[in-house]
Coordinates of C-alpha atoms in Angstrom, one line a residue:
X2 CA 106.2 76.1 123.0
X3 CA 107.5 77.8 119.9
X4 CA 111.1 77.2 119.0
X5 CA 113.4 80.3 119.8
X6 CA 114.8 81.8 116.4
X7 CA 117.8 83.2 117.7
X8 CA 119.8 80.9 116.7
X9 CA 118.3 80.7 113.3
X10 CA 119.2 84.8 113.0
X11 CA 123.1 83.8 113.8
X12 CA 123.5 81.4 111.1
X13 CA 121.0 82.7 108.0
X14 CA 121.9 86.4 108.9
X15 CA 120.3 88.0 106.0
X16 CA 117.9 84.9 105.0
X17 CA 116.5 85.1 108.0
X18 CA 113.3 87.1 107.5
X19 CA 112.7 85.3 103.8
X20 CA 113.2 82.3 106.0
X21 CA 110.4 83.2 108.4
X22 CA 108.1 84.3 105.7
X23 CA 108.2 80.9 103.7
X24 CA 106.0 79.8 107.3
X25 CA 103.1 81.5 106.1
X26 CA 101.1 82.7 103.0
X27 CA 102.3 84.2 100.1
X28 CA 102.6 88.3 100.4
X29 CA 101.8 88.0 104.4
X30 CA 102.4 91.5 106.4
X31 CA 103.1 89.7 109.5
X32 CA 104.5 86.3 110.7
X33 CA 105.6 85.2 114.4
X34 CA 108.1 83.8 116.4
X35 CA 110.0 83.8 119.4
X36 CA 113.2 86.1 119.8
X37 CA 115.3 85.5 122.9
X38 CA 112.7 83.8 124.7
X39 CA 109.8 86.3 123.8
X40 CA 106.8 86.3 121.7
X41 CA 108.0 88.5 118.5
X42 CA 106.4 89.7 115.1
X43 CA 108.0 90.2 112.0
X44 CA 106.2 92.9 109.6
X45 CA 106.9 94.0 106.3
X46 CA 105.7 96.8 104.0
X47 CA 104.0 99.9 104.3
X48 CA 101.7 98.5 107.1
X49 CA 104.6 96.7 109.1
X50 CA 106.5 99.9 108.9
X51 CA 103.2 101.9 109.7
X52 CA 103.3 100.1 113.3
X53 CA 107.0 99.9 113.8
X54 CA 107.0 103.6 114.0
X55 CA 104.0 104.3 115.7
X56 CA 105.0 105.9 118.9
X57 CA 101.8 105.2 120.5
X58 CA 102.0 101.2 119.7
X59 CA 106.0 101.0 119.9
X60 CA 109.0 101.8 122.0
X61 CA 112.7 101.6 120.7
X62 CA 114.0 101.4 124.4
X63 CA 115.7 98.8 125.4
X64 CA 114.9 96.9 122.3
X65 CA 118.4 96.6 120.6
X66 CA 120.6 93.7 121.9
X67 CA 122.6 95.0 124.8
X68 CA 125.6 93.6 123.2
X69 CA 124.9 95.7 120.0
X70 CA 123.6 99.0 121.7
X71 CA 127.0 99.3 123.8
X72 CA 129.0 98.7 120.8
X73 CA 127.4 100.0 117.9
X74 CA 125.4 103.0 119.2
X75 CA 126.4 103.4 122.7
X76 CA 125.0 103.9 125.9
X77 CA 122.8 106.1 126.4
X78 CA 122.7 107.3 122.9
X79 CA 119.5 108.7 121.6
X80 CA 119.0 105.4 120.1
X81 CA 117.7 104.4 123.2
X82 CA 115.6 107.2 123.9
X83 CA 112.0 107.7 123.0
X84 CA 109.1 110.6 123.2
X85 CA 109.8 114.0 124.6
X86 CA 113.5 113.4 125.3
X87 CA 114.1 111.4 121.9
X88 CA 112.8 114.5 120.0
X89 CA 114.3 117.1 121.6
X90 CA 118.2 115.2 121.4
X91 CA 117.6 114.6 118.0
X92 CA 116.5 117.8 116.9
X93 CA 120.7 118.5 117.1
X94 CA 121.5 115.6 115.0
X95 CA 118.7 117.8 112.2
X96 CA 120.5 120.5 112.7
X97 CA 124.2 119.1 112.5
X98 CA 123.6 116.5 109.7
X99 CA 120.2 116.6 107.9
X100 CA 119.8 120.1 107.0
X101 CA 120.1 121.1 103.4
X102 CA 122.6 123.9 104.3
X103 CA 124.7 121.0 105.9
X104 CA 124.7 118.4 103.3
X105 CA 125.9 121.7 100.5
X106 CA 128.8 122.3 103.4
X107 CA 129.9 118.8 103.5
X108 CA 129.6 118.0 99.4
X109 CA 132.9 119.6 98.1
X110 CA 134.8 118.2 100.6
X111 CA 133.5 115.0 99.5
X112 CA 134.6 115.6 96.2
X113 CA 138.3 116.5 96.9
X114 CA 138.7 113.3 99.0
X115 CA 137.6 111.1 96.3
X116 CA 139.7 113.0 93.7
X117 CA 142.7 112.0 96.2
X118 CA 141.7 108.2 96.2
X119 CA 141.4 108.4 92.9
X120 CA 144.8 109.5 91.9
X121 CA 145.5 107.4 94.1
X122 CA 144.6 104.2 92.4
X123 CA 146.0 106.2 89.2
X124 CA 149.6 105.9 91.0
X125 CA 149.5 102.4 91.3
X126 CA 147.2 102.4 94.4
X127 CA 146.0 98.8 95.8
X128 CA 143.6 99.8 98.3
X129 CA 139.8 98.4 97.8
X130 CA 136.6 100.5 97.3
X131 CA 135.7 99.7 100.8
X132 CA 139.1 100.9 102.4
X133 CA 139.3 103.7 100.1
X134 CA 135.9 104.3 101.5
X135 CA 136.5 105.0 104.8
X136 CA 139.5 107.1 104.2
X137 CA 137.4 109.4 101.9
X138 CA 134.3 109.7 103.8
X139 CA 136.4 109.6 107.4
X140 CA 138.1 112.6 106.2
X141 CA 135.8 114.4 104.6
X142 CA 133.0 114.2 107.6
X143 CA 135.6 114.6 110.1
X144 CA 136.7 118.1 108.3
X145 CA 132.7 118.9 108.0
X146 CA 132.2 118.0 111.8
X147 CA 134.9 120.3 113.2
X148 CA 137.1 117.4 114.1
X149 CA 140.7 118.0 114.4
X150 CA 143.7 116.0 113.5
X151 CA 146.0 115.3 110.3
X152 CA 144.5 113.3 106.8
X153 CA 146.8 110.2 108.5
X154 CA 145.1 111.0 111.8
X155 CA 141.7 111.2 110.8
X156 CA 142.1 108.3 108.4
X157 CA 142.7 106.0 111.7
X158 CA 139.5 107.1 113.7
X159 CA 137.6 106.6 110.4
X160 CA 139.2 103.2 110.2
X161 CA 138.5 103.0 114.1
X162 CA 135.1 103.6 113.6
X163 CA 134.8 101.1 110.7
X164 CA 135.7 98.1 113.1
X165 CA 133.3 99.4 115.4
X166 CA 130.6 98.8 112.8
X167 CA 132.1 95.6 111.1
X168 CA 132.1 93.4 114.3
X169 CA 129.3 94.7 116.3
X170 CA 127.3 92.0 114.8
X171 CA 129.4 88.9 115.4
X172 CA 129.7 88.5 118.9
X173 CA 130.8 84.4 118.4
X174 CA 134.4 86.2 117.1
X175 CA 137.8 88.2 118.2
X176 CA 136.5 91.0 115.9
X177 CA 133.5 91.8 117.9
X178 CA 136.1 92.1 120.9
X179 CA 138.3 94.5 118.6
X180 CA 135.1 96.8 118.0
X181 CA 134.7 96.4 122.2
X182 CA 138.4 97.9 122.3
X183 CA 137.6 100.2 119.6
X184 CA 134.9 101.7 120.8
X185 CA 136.6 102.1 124.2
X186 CA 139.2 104.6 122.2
X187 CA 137.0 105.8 120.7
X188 CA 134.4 106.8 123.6
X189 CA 137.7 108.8 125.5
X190 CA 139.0 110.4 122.4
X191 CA 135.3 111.7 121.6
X192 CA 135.4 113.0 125.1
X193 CA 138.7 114.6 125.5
X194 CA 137.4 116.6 122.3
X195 CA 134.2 117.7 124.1
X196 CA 135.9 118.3 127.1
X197 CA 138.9 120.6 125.4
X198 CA 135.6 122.9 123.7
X199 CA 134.3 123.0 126.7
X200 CA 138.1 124.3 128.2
X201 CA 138.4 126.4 125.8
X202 CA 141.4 124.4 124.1
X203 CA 139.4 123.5 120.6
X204 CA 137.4 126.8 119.1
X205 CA 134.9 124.6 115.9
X206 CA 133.1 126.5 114.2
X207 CA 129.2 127.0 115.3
X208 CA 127.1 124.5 113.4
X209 CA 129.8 121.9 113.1
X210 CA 129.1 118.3 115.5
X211 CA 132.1 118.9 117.8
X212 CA 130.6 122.3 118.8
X213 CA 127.0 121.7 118.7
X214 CA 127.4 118.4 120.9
X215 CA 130.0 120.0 123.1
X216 CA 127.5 122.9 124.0
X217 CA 124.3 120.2 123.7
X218 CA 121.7 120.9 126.5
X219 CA 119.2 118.0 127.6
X220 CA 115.4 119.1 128.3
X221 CA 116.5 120.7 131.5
X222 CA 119.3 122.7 130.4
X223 CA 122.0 120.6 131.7
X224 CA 124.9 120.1 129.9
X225 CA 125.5 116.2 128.3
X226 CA 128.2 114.6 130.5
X227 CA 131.1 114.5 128.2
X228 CA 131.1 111.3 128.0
X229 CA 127.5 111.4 126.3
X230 CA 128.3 114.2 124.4
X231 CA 131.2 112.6 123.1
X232 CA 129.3 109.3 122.0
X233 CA 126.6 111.3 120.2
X234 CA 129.6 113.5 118.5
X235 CA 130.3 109.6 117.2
X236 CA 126.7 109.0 116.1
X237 CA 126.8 111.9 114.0
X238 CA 130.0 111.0 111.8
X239 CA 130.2 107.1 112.0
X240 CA 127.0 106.4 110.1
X241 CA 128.7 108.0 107.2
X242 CA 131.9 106.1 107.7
X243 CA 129.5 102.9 107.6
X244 CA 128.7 104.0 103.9
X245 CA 131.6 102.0 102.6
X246 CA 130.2 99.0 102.8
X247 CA 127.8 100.1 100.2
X248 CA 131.2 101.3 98.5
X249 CA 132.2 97.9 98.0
X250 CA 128.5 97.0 97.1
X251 CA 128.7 99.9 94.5
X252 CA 131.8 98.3 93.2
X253 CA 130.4 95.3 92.7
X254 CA 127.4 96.2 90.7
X255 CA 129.1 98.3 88.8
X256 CA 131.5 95.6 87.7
X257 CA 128.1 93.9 86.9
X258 CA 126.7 97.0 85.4
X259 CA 129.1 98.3 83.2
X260 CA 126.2 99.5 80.9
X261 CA 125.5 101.9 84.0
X262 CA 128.8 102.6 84.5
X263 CA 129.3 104.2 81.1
X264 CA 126.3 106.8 81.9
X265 CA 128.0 107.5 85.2
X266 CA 131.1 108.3 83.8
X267 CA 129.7 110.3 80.7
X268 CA 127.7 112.6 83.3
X269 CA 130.9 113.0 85.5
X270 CA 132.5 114.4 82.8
X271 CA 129.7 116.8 81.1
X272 CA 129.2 117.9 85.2
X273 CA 132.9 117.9 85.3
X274 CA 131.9 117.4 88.8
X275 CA 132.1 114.1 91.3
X276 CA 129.2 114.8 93.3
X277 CA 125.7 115.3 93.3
X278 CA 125.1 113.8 89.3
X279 CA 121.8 112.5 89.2
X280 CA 122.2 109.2 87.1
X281 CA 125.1 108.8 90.6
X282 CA 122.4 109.5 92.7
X283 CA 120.4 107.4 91.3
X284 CA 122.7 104.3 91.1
X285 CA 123.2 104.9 95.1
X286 CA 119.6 104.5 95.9
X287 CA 119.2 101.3 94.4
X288 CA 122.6 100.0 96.0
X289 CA 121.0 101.1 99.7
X290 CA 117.4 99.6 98.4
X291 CA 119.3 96.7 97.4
X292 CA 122.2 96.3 100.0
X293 CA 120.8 97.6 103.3
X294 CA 123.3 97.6 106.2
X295 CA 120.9 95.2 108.6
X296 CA 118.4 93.1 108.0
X297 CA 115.8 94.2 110.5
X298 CA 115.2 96.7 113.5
X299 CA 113.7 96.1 116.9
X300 CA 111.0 98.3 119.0
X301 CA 108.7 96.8 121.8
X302 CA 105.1 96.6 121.8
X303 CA 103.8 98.9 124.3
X304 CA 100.5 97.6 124.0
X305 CA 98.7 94.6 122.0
X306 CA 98.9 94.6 118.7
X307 CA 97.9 93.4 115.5
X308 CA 98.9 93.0 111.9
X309 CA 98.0 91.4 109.2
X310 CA 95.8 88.8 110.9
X311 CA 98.6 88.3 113.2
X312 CA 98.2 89.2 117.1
X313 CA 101.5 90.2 119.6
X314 CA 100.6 91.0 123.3
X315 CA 102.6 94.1 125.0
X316 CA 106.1 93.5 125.9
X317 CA 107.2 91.3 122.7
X318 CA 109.2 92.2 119.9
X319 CA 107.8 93.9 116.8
X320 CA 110.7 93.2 114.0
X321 CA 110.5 95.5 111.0
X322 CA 112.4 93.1 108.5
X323 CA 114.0 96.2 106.3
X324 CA 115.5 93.9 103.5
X325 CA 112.1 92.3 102.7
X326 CA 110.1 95.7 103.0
X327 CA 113.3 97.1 100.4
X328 CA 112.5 94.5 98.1
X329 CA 109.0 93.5 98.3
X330 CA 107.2 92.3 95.5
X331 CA 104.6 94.1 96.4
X332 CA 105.9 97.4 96.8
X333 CA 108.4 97.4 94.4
X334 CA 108.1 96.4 90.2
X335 CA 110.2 94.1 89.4
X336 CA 111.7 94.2 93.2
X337 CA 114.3 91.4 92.4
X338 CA 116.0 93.4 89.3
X339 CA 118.9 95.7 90.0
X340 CA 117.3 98.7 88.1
X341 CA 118.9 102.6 89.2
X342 CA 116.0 103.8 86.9
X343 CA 113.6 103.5 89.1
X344 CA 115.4 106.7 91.2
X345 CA 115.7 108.8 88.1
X346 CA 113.9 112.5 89.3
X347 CA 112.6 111.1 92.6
X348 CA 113.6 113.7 94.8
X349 CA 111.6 113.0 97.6
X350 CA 112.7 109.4 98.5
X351 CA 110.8 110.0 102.0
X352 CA 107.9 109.9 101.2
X353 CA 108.1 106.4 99.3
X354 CA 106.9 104.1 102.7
X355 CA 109.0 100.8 102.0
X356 CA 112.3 102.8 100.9
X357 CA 113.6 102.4 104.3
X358 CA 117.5 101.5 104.4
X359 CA 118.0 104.5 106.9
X360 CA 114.5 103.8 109.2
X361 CA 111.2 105.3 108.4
X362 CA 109.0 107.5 109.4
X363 CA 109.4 111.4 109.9
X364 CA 112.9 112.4 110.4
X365 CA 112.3 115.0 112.8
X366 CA 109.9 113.1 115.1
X367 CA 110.5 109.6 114.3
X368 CA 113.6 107.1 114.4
X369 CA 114.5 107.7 110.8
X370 CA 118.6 108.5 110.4
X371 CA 119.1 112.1 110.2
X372 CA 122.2 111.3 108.4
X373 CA 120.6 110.1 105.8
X374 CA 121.6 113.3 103.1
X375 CA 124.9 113.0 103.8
X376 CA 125.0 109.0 102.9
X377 CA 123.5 109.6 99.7
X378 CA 125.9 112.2 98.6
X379 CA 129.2 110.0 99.5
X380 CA 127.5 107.4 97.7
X381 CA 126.7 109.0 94.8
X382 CA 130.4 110.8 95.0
X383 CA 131.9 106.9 95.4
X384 CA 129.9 105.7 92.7
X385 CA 131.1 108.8 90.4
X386 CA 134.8 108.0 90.8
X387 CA 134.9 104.0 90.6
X388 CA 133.3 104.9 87.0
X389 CA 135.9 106.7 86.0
X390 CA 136.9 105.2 82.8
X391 CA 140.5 105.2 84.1
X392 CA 140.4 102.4 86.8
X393 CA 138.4 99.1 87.0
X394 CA 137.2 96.4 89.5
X395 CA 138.7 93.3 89.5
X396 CA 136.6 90.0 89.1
X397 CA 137.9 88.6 91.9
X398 CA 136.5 88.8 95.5
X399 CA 133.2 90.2 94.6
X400 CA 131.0 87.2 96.4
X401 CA 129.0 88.1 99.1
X402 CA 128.5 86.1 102.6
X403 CA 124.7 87.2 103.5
X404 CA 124.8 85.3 106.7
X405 CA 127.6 87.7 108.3
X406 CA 126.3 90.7 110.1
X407 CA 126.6 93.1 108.6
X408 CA 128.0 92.2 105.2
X409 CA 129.8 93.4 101.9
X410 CA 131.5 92.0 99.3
X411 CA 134.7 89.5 100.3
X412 CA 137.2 91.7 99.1
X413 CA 135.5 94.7 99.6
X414 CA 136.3 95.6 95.8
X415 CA 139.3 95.5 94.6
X416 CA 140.1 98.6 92.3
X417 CA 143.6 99.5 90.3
X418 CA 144.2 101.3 87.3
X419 CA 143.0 100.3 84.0
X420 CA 145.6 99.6 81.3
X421 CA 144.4 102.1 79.0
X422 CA 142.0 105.3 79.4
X423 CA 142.5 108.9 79.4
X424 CA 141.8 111.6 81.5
X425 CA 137.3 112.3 81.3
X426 CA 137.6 115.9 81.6
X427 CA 140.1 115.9 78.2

């Protein structure tokens, strides 16, 4: 019998699929193994994603990792959910988070946040590009979602939320039992707020998460128990709280790319704008090609299938291995090279089939993140105001552990005020 990989996963964390692909041929779409005791395939590239999102081949169900579906996602989440049911919930996460209309409401709010961080660090502020991260995006999508509460308030469910996401994938530590704890609070909070629309006590605006999930209807025309409701309200706003860990990537590379950090800055100040700057855009694509958040996503074969050469009977595993279908030699020129240029005036980022840090496949239909809009723009506003010719990233603490789960850079980018600069816009 094969040996289990499990293990292997725990301790190479994000070496693990380039691991697994040094067992077989050169530019392979497919290699097995076994995955907590079952057969399991690992699949890379357009083809490997091509089957991981087939519907007719695949089933996300019951997939994940208990342990990482009732912390990171939730039970009962539309995660978990597939075919008629999957659709119809996610439909309201379209409407709340991936429509164009929404992504235009959330963007100046955005940009005031990280204008405030960024005087910030201009008044002597210490905190990192990671932690200024989730106070910037927490409050901002908290504000866009109809979310009540204070900038102090909102700043500790954003933080919260951020430990939810930072130890959900090391389960061997006291961290992943401080995202257990977290998540509890944060399941009752969500909750009480859905329960408070519902009594009348909290008016959001229509369109906003709180009162679209509050008022959610499964395919019946029930109402989500609260409960539910309250954990999807969650889904909707954590993912972009999760962005600042490719904060403190963008921090990093910009310390390493200062030559990209001067064309930043420049088209900040001739936009006199933080967000939506193209060259910024750009720059955030290749830190989520580059930096993805995990290394690999599970479905289940729901009938025999094949890849590649490579045979997996129904009921194992089919792993799409995200990291090595974002940087695959094949797929990508020069797929090693940090290189921003190779976003410049792609606007349609979908329809490249192995760009898939936020899932693949059709938004509406498939399992690709909804929320996908909205990560790009507080990106691209993040990476806009640590160029700002005013502060700089310190050298120190930029290494990177890519066997932690998920990862960022040690110190999560340290940031202060440069010595000298003036003000961009004078």
């Amino acid at each position: 019998m094969a040996i289990d990989d499990s293990l292997s996963l725990l301790t190479r964390g994000y070496g693990f699929g380039a691991h697994l692909w040094r067992r077989t041929r050169v530019g392979a779409r497919a290699v097995p193994l076994r995955l907590l005791g079952k057969p399991a395939l690992l699949v890379r590239g357009a083809p490997g994603v091509e089957l991981f999102y087939d519907g007719s081949r695949t089933a996300r169900h019951g997939a994940m990792p208990s342990i990482v579906q009732r912390t990171l996602f939730g039970i009962g989440s539309v995660h978990s959910l597939d075919g008629d049911e999957h659709r119809h919930r996610k439909a309201t996460f379209v409407d709340v988070a991936y429509e164009d209309e929404q992504v235009r409401r959330l963007t100046p709010l955005l940009g005031e946040e990280w204008g405030r961080e960024l005087d910030a660090w201009l008044a002597g502020g210490t905190r990192s590009a990671y932690d200024a991260g989730i106070g910037a995006i927490g409050r901002a999508v908290m504000r866009w979602a109809g979310l009540p509460g204070t900038p102090a308030a909102t700043t500790r469910w954003a933080g919260r939320l951020a430990q939810i996401v930072d130890g959900f994938g090391v389960p061997y530590s006291p961290e992943y039992l401080l995202a257990v704890c977290n998540r509890h609070w944060s399941d009752r909070h969500a909750r009480r707020l859905v329960e408070a629309v519902r009594g009348g006590r909290l008016t959001p605006k229509a369109g906003t998460a709180l009162h679209e999930w509050a008022w959610h209807r499964d395919p019946e025309g029930a109402l989500l128990p609260a409960r539910t409701a309250g954990i999807e309200l969650q889904n909707s706003i954590r993912p972009a709280i999760a962005v600042a860990r490719f904060v403190a990537f963008a921090a990093k590379e910009l310390h390493d790319h200062p030559e990209w950090r001067g064309r930043i800055a420049e088209e900040t100040v001739q936009r006199r704008s933080l967000t939506d700057g193209p060259v910024a855009v750009a720059f955030a694509q290749e830190i989520r090609r580059t930096a993805p958040f995990v290394p690999m996503l599970p479905a289940w074969a729901t009938t025999d299938v094949e890849l590649d050469g490579e045979r997996l009977r129904a009921g194992g595993r089919v792993l799409l291995d995200i990291l090595g279908t974002d940087t695959d030699d094949r797929s990508w020129p020069d797929a090693g090279r940090f290189d921003p240029s190779r976003f410049l005036g792609v606007d349609d980022y979908e329809a490249i089939p192995t760009f898939v840090p936020h899932g693949g496949a059709d938004v509406a239909t498939g399992h690709r993140c909804p929320g996908e809009k909205v990560a790009i723009a507080a990106l691209a506003a993040a990476v806009a105001a640590l160029s700002d010719p005013r502060v700089t990233v310190l050298d120190e603490g930029l290494t990177v552990d890519r066997r932690r789960l998920p990862t960022k850079p040690a110190s999560g980018g340290r940031v202060r005020a440069a010595r000298t600069g003036r003000c961009p816009f004078h």
